[in-house]
PDB file of C-alpha atoms and ligand atoms in Angstrom:
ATOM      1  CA  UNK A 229      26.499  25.784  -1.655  1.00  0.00           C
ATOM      2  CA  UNK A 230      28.428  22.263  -0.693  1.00  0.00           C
ATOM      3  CA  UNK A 231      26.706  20.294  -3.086  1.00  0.00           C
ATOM      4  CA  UNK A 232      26.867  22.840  -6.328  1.00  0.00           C
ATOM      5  CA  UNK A 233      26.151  20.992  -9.689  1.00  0.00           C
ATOM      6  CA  UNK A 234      26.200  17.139  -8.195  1.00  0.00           C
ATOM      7  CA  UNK A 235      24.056  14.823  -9.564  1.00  0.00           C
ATOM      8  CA  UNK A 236      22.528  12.701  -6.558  1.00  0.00           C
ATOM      9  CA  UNK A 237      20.644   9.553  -6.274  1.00  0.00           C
ATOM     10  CA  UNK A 238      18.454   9.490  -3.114  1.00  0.00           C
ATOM     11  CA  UNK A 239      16.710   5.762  -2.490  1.00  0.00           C
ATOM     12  CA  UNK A 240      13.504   5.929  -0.061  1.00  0.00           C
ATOM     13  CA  UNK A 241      13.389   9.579  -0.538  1.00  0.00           C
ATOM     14  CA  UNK A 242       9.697   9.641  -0.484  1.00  0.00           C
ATOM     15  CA  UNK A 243       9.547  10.102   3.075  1.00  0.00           C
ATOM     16  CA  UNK A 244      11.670  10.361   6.371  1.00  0.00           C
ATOM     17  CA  UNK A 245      15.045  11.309   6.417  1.00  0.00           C
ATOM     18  CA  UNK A 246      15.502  10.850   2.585  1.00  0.00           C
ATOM     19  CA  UNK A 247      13.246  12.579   1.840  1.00  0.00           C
ATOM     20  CA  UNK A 248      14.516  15.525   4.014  1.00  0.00           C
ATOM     21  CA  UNK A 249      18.355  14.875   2.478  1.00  0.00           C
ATOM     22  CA  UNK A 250      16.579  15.211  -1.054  1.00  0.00           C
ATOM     23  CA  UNK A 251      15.305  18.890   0.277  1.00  0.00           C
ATOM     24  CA  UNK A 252      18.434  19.418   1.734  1.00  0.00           C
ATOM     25  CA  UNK A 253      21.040  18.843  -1.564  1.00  0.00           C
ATOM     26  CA  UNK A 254      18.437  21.041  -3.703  1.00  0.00           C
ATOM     27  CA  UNK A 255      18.721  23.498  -1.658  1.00  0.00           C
ATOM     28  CA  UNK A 256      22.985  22.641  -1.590  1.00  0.00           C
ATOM     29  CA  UNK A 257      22.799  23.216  -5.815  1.00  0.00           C
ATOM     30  CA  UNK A 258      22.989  19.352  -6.714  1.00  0.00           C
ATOM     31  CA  UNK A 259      20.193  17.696  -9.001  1.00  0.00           C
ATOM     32  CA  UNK A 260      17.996  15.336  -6.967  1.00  0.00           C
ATOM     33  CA  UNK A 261      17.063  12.108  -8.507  1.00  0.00           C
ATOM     34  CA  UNK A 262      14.442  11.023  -6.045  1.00  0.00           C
ATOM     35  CA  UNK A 263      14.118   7.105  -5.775  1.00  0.00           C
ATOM     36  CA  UNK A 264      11.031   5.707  -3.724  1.00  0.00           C
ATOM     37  CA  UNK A 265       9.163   2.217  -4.510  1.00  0.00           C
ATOM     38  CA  UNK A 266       6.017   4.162  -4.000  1.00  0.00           C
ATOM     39  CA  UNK A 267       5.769   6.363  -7.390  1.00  0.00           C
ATOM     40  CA  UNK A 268       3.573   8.842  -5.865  1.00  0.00           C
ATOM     41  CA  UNK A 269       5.956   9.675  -2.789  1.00  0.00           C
ATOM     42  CA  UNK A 270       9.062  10.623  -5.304  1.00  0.00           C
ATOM     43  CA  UNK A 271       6.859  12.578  -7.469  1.00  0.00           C
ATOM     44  CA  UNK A 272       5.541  14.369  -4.716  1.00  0.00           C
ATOM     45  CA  UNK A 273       8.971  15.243  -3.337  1.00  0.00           C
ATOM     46  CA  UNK A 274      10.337  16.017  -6.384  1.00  0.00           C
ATOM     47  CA  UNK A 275       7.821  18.464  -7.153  1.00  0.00           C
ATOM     48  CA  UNK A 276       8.173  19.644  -3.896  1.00  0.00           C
ATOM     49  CA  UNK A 277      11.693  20.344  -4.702  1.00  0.00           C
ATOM     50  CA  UNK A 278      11.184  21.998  -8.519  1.00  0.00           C
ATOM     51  CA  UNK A 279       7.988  24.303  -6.339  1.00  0.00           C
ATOM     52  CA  UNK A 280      11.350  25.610  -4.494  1.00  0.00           C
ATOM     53  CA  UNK A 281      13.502  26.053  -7.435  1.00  0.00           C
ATOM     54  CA  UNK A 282      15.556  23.296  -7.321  1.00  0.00           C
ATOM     55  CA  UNK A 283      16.088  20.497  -9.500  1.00  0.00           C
ATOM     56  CA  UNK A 284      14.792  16.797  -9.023  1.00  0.00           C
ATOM     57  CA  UNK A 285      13.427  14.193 -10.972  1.00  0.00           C
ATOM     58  CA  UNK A 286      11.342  10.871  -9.545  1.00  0.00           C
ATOM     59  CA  UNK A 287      12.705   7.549 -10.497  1.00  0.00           C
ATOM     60  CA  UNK A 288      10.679   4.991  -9.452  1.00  0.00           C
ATOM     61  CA  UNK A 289      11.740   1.673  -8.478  1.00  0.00           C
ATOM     62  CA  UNK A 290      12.056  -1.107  -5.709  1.00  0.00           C
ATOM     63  CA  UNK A 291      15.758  -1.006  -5.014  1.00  0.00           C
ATOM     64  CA  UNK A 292      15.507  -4.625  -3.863  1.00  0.00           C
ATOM     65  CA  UNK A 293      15.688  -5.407  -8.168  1.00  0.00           C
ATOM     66  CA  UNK A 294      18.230  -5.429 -10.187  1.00  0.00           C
ATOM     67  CA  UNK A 295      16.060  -4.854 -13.054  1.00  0.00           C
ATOM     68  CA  UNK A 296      14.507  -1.754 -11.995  1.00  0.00           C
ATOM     69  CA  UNK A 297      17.650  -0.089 -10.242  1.00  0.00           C
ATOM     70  CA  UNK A 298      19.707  -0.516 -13.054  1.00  0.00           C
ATOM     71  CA  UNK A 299      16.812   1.293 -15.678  1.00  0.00           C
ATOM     72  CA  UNK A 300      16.398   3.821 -12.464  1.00  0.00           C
ATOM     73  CA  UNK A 301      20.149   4.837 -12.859  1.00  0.00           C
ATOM     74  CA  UNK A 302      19.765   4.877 -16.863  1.00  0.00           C
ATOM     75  CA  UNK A 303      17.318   6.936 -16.490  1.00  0.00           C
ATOM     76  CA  UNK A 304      19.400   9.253 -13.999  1.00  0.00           C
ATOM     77  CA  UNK A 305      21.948   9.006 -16.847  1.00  0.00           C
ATOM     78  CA  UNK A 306      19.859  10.134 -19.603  1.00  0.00           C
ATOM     79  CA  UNK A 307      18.351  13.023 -17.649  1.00  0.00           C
ATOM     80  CA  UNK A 308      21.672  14.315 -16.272  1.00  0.00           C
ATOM     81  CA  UNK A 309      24.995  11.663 -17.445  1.00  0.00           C
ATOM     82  CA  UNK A 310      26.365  10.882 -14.123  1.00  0.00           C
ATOM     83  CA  UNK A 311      25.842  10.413 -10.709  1.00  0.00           C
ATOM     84  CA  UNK A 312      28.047  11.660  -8.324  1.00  0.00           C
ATOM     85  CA  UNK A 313      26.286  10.792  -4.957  1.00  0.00           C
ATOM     86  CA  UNK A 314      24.363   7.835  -3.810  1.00  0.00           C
ATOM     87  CA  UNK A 315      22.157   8.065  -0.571  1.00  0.00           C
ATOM     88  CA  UNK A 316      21.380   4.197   0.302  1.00  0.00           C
ATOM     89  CA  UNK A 317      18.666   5.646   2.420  1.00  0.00           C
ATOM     90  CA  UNK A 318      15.482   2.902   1.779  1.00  0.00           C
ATOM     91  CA  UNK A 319      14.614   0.842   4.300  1.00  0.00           C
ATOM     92  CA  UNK A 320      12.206  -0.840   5.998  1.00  0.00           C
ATOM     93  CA  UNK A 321      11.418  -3.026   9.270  1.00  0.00           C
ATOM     94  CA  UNK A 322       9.386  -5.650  10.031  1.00  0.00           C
ATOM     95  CA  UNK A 323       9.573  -6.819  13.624  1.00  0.00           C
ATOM     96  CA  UNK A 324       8.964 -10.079  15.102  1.00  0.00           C
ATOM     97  CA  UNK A 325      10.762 -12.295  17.783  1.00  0.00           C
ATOM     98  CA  UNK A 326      12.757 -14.645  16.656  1.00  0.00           C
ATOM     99  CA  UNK A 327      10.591 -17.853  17.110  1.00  0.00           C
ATOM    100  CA  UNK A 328       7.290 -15.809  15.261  1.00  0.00           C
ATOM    101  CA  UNK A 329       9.764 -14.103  12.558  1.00  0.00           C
ATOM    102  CA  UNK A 330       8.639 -15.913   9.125  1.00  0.00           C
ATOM    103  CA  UNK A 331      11.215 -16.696   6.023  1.00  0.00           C
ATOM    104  CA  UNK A 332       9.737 -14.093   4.547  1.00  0.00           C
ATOM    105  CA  UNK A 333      10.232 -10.697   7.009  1.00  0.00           C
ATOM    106  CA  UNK A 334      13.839 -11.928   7.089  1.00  0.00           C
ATOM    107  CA  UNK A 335      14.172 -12.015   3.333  1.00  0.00           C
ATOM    108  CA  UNK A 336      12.386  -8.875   2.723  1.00  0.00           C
ATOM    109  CA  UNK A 337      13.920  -6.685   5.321  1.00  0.00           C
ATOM    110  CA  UNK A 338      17.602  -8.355   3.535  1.00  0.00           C
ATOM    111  CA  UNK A 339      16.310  -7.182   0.488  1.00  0.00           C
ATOM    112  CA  UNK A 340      15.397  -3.812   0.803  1.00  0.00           C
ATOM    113  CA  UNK A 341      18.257  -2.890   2.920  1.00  0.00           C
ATOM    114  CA  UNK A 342      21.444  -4.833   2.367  1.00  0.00           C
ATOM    115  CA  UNK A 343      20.605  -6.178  -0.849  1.00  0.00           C
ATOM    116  CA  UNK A 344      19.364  -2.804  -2.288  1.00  0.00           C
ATOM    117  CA  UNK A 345      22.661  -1.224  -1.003  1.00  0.00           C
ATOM    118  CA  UNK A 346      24.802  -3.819  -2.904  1.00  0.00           C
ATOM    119  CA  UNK A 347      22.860  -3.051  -6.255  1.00  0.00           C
ATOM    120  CA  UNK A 348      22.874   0.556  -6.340  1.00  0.00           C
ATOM    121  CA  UNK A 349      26.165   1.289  -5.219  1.00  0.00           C
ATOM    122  CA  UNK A 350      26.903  -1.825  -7.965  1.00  0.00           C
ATOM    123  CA  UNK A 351      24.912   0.244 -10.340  1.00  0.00           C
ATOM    124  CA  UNK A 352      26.866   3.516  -9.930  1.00  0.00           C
ATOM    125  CA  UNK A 353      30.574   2.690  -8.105  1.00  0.00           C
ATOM    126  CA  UNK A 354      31.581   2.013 -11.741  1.00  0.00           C
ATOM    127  CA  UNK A 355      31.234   5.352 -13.402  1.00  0.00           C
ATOM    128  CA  UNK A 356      32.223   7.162  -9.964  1.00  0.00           C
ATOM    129  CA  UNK A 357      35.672   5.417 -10.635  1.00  0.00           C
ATOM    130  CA  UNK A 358      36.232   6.318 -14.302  1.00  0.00           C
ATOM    131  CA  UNK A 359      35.543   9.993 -13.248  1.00  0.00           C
ATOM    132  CA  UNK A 360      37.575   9.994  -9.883  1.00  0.00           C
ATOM    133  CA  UNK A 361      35.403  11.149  -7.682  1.00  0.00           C
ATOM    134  CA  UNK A 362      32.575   9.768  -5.707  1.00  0.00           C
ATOM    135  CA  UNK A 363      30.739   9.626  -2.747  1.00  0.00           C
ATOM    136  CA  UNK A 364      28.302   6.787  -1.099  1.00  0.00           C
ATOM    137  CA  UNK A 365      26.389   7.142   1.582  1.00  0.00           C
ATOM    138  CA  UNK A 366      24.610   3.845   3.222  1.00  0.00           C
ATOM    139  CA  UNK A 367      22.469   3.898   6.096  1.00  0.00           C
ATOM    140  CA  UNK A 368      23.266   1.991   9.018  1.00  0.00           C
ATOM    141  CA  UNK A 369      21.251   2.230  12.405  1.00  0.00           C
ATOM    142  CA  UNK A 370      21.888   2.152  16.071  1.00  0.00           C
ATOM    143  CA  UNK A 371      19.795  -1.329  16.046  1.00  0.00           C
ATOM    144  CA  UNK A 372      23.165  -2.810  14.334  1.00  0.00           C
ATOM    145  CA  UNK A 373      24.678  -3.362  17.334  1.00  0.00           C
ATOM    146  CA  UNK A 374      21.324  -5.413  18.575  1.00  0.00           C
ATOM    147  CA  UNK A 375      18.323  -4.485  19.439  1.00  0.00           C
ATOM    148  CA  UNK A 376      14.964  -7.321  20.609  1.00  0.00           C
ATOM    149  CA  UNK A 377      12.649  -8.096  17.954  1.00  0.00           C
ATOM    150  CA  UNK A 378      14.809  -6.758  15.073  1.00  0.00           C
ATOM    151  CA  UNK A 379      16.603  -9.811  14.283  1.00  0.00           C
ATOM    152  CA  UNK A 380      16.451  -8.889  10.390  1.00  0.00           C
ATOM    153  CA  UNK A 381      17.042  -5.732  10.530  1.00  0.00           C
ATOM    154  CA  UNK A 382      20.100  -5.772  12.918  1.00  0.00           C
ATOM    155  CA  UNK A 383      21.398  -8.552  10.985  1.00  0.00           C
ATOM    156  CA  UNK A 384      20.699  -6.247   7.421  1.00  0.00           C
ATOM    157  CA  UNK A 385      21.848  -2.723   9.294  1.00  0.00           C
ATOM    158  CA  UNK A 386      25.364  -4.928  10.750  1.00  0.00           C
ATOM    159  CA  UNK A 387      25.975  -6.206   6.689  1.00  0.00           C
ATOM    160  CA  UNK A 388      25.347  -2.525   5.706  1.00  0.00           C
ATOM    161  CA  UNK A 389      28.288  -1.779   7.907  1.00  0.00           C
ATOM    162  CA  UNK A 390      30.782  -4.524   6.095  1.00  0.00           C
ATOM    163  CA  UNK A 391      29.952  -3.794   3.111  1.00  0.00           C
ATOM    164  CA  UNK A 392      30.754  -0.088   3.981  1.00  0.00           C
ATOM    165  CA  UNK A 393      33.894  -0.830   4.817  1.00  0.00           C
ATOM    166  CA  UNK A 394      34.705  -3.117   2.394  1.00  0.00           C
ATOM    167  CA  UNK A 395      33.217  -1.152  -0.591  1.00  0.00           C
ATOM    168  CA  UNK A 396      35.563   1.846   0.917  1.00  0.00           C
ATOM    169  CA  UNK A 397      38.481  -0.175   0.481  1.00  0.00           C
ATOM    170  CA  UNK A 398      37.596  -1.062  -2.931  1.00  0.00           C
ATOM    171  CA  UNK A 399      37.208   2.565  -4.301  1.00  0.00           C
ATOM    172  CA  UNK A 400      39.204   4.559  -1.639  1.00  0.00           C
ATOM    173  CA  UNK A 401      41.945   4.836  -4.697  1.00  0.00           C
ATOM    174  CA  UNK A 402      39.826   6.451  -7.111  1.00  0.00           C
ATOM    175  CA  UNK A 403      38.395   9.403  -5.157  1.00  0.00           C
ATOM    176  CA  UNK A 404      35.320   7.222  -3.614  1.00  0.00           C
ATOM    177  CA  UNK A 405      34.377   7.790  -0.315  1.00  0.00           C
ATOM    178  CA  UNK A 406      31.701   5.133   1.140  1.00  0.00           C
ATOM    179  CA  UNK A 407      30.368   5.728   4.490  1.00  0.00           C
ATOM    180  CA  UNK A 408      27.581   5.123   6.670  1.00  0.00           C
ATOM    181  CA  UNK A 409      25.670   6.755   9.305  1.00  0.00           C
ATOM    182  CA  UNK A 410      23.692   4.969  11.587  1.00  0.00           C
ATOM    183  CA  UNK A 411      21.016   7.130  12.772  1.00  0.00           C
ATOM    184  CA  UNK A 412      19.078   6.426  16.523  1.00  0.00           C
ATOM    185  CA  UNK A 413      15.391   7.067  16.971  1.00  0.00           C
ATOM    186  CA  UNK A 414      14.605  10.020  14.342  1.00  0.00           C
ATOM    187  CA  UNK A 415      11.063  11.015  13.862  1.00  0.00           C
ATOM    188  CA  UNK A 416      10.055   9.723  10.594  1.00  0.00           C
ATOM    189  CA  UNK A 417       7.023   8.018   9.834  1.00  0.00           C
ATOM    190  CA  UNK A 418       8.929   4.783  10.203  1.00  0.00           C
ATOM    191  CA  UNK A 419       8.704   5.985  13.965  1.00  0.00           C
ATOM    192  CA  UNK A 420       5.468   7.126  14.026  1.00  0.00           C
ATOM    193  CA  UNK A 421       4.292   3.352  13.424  1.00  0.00           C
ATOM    194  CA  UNK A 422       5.726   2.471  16.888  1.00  0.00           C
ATOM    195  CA  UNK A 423       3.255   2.857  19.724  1.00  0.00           C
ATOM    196  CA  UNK A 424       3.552   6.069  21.852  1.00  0.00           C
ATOM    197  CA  UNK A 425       4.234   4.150  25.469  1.00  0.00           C
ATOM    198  CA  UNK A 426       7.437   2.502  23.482  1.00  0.00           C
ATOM    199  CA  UNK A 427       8.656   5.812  21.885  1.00  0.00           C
ATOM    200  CA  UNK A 428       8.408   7.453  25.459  1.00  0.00           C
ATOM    201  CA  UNK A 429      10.810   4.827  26.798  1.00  0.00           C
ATOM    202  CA  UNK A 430      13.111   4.895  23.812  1.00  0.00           C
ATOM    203  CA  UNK A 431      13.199   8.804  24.771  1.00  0.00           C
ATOM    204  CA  UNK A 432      13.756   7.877  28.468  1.00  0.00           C
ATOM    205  CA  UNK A 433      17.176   5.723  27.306  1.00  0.00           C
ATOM    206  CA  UNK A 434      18.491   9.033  24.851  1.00  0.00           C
ATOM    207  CA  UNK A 435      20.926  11.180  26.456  1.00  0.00           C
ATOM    208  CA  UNK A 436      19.956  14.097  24.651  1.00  0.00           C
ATOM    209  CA  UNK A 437      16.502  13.383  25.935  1.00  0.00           C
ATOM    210  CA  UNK A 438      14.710  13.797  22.427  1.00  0.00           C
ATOM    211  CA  UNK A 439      14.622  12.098  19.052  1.00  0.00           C
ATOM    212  CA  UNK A 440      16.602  13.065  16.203  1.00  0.00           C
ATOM    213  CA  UNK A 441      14.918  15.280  13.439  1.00  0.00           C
ATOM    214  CA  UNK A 442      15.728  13.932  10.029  1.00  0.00           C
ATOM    215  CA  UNK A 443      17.038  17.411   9.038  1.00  0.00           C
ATOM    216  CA  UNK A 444      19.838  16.543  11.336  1.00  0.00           C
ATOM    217  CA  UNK A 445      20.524  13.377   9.569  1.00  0.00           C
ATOM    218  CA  UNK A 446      20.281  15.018   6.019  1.00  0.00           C
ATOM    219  CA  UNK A 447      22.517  17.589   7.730  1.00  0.00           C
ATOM    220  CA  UNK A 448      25.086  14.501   8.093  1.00  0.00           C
ATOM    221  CA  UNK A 449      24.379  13.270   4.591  1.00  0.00           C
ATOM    222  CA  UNK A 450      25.373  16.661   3.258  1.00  0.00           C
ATOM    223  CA  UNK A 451      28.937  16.776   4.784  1.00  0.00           C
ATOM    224  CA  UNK A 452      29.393  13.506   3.481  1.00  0.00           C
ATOM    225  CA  UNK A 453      28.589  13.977   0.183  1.00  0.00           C
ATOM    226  CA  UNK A 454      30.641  17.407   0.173  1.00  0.00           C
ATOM    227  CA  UNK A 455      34.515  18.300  -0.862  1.00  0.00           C
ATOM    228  CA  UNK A 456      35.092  18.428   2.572  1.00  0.00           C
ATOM    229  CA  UNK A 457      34.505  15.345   3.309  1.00  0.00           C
ATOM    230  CA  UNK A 458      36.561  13.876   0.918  1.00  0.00           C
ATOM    231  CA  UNK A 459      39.398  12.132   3.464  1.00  0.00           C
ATOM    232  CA  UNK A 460      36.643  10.322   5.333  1.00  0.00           C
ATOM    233  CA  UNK A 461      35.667   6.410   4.424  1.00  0.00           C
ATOM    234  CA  UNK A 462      34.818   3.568   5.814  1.00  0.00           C
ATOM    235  CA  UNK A 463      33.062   5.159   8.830  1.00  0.00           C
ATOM    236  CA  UNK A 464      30.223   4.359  10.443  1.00  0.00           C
ATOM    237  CA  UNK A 465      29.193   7.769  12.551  1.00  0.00           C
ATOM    238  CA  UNK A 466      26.804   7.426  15.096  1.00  0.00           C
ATOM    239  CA  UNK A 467      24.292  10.178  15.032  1.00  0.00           C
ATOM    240  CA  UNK A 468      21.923   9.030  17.669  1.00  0.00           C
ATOM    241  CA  UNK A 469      22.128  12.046  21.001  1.00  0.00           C
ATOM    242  CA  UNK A 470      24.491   9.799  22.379  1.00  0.00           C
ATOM    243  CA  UNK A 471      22.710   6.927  23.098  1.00  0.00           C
ATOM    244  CA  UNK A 472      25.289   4.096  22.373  1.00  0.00           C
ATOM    245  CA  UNK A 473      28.648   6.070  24.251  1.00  0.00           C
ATOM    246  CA  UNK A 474      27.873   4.237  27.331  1.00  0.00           C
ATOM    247  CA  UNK A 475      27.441   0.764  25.954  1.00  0.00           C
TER     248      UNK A 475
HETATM  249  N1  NAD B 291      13.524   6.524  11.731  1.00  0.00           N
HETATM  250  C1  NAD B 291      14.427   6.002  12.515  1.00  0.00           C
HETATM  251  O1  NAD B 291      14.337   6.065  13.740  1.00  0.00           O
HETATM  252  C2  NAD B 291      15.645   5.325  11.938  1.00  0.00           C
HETATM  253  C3  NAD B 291      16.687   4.958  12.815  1.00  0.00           C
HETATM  254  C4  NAD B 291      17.808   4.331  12.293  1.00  0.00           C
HETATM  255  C5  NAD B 291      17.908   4.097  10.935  1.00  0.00           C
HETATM  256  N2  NAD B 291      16.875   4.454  10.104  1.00  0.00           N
HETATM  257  C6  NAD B 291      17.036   4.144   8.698  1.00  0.00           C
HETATM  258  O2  NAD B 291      16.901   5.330   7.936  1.00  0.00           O
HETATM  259  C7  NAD B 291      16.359   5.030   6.656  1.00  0.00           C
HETATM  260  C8  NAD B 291      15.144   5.892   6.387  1.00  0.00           C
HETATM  261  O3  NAD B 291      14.201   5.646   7.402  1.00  0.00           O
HETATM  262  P1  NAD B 291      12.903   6.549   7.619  1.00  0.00           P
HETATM  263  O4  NAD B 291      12.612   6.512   9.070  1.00  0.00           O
HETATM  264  O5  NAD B 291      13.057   7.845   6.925  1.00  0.00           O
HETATM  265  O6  NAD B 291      11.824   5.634   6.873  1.00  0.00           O
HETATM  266  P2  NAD B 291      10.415   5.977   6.156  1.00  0.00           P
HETATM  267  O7  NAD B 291       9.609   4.740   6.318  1.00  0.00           O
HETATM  268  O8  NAD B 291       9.876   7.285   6.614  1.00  0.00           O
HETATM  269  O9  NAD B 291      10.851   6.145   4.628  1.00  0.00           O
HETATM  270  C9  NAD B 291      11.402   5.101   3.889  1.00  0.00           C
HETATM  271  C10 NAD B 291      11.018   5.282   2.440  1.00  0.00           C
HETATM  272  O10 NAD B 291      11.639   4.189   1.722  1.00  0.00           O
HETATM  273  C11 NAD B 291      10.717   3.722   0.774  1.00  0.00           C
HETATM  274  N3  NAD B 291      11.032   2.329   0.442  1.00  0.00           N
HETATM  275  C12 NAD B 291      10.726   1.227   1.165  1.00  0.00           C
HETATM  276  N4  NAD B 291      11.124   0.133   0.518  1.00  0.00           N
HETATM  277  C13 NAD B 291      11.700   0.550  -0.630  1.00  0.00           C
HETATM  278  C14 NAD B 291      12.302  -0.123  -1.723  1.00  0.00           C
HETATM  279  N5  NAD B 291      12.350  -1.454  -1.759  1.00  0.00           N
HETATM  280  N6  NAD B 291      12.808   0.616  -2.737  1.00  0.00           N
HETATM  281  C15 NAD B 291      12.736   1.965  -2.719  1.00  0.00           C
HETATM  282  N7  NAD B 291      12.148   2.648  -1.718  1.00  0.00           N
HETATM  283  C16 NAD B 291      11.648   1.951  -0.684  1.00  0.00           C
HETATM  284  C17 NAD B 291       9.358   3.873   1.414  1.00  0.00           C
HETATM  285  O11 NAD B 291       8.315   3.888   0.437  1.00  0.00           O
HETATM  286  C18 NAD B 291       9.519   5.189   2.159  1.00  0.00           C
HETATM  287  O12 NAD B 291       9.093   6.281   1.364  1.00  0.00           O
HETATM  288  C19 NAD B 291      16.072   3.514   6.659  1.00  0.00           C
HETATM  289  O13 NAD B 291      17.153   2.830   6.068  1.00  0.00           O
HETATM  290  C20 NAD B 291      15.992   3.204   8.140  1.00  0.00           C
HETATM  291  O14 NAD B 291      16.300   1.856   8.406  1.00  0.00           O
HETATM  292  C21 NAD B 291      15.763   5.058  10.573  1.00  0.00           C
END
């Protein structure tokens, strides 16, 4: 088992592809704390996750407050006195063109996922360091390198990348990896929101010719996370059927 004994903190792992890489590390030995903003999703995948014998707790909270990540990873703390992983996996979109975007799907879509990466890895970077060894994983996205209609979320998926990098060099002395992946079109229910004529032609562009599954990100996550990985930081890796080689 890769992830034997690890405590890990999985944000947005109600649903999707964190709430596959919360199935995933059970079933790799670590402790799951599953983080969603909707109480009822973590529960559910946490008892998911005890149903098959592993070991998870939900921790509620909206990752875009300081207030409520911080008592999320006390709570992590008092359940199991570390964390050793941290899946920046939340995120949302909310698409508009530029000239109809409103103040307000900019700063949410900032929030949730650039924001909410700065305060958990804040939250938990700390005691990674006094122990030596750490490992962050933040979630970029193919739609970082630009993508119509996504102004927010390119901009919020391109700051997840610098603060990768920048939170790598920060911690790469202590033991810390931080890395991110950037995922293409996986079939999530983030996915299943766009309409089906789009999704065909988003298929149409893939070189593999299919979506990803989200067991293939969590499959991603995992390596990360594991003692193998532990010479790799400051990446971004591209996990997307080869859709951005040619560009
Ligand atoms: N699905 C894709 O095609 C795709 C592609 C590239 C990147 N991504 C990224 O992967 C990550 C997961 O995406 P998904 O498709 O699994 O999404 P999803 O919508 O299926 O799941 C996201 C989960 O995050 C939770 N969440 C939303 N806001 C939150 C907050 N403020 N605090 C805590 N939890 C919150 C939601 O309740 C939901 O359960 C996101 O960061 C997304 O941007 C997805």
């Amino acid at each position: 088992m890769r992830l034997a004994e690890r405590v890990a903190l999985i944000t947005g792992a109600g649903s999707g592809i964190g709430e596959a890489t919360a199935r995933r590390f059970a079933r790799e030995g670590a402790r799951v704390a599953v983080n969603d903003a909707e109480a009822s999703r973590a529960k559910r995948v946490a008892e998911g996750i005890l149903a098959d014998g592993g070991r998870a707790i939900a921790v509620e909270a909206d990752v875009a407050r300081a207030a409520e990540v911080d008592s999320a990873v006390r709570r992590v703390l008092e359940e199991w006195g570390r964390v050793d992983v941290l899946v920046n996996n939340a995120g949302i979109t909310r698409d508009a063109m530029l000239a109809k975007m409103t103040e307000e799907q900019w700063d949410e879509v900032l929030a949730v996922n650039l924001k909410g990466a700065f305060l958990c890895a804040r939250a938990v970077l700390p005691g990674m360091r006094e122990r030596g060894w750490g490992r962050v994983v933040n979630t970029a996205s193919v739609g970082a390198l630009g993508n119509i209609g996504q102004a927010n979320y390119a901009a919020s998926k391109a700051g997840v990348i610098g603060l990768t990098r920048t939170l790598a060099l920060e911690y790469a002395r202590y033991g810390v990896t931080v890395n991110a992946v950037a995922p293409g079109a996986t079939l999530t229910p983030m996915l299943a929101a766009v309409p089906d004529q789009v999704r065909e032609k988003i298929v149409a562009r893939i070189p593999a010719a299919r979506l990803a599954s989200p067991d293939e990100v969590a499959a991603l996550h995992c390596f990360l996370a594991s003692e193998e990985a532990g010479y790799i930081t400051g990446q971004v890796i591209f996990i997307d059927g080869g859709l951005t080689v040619g560009i």
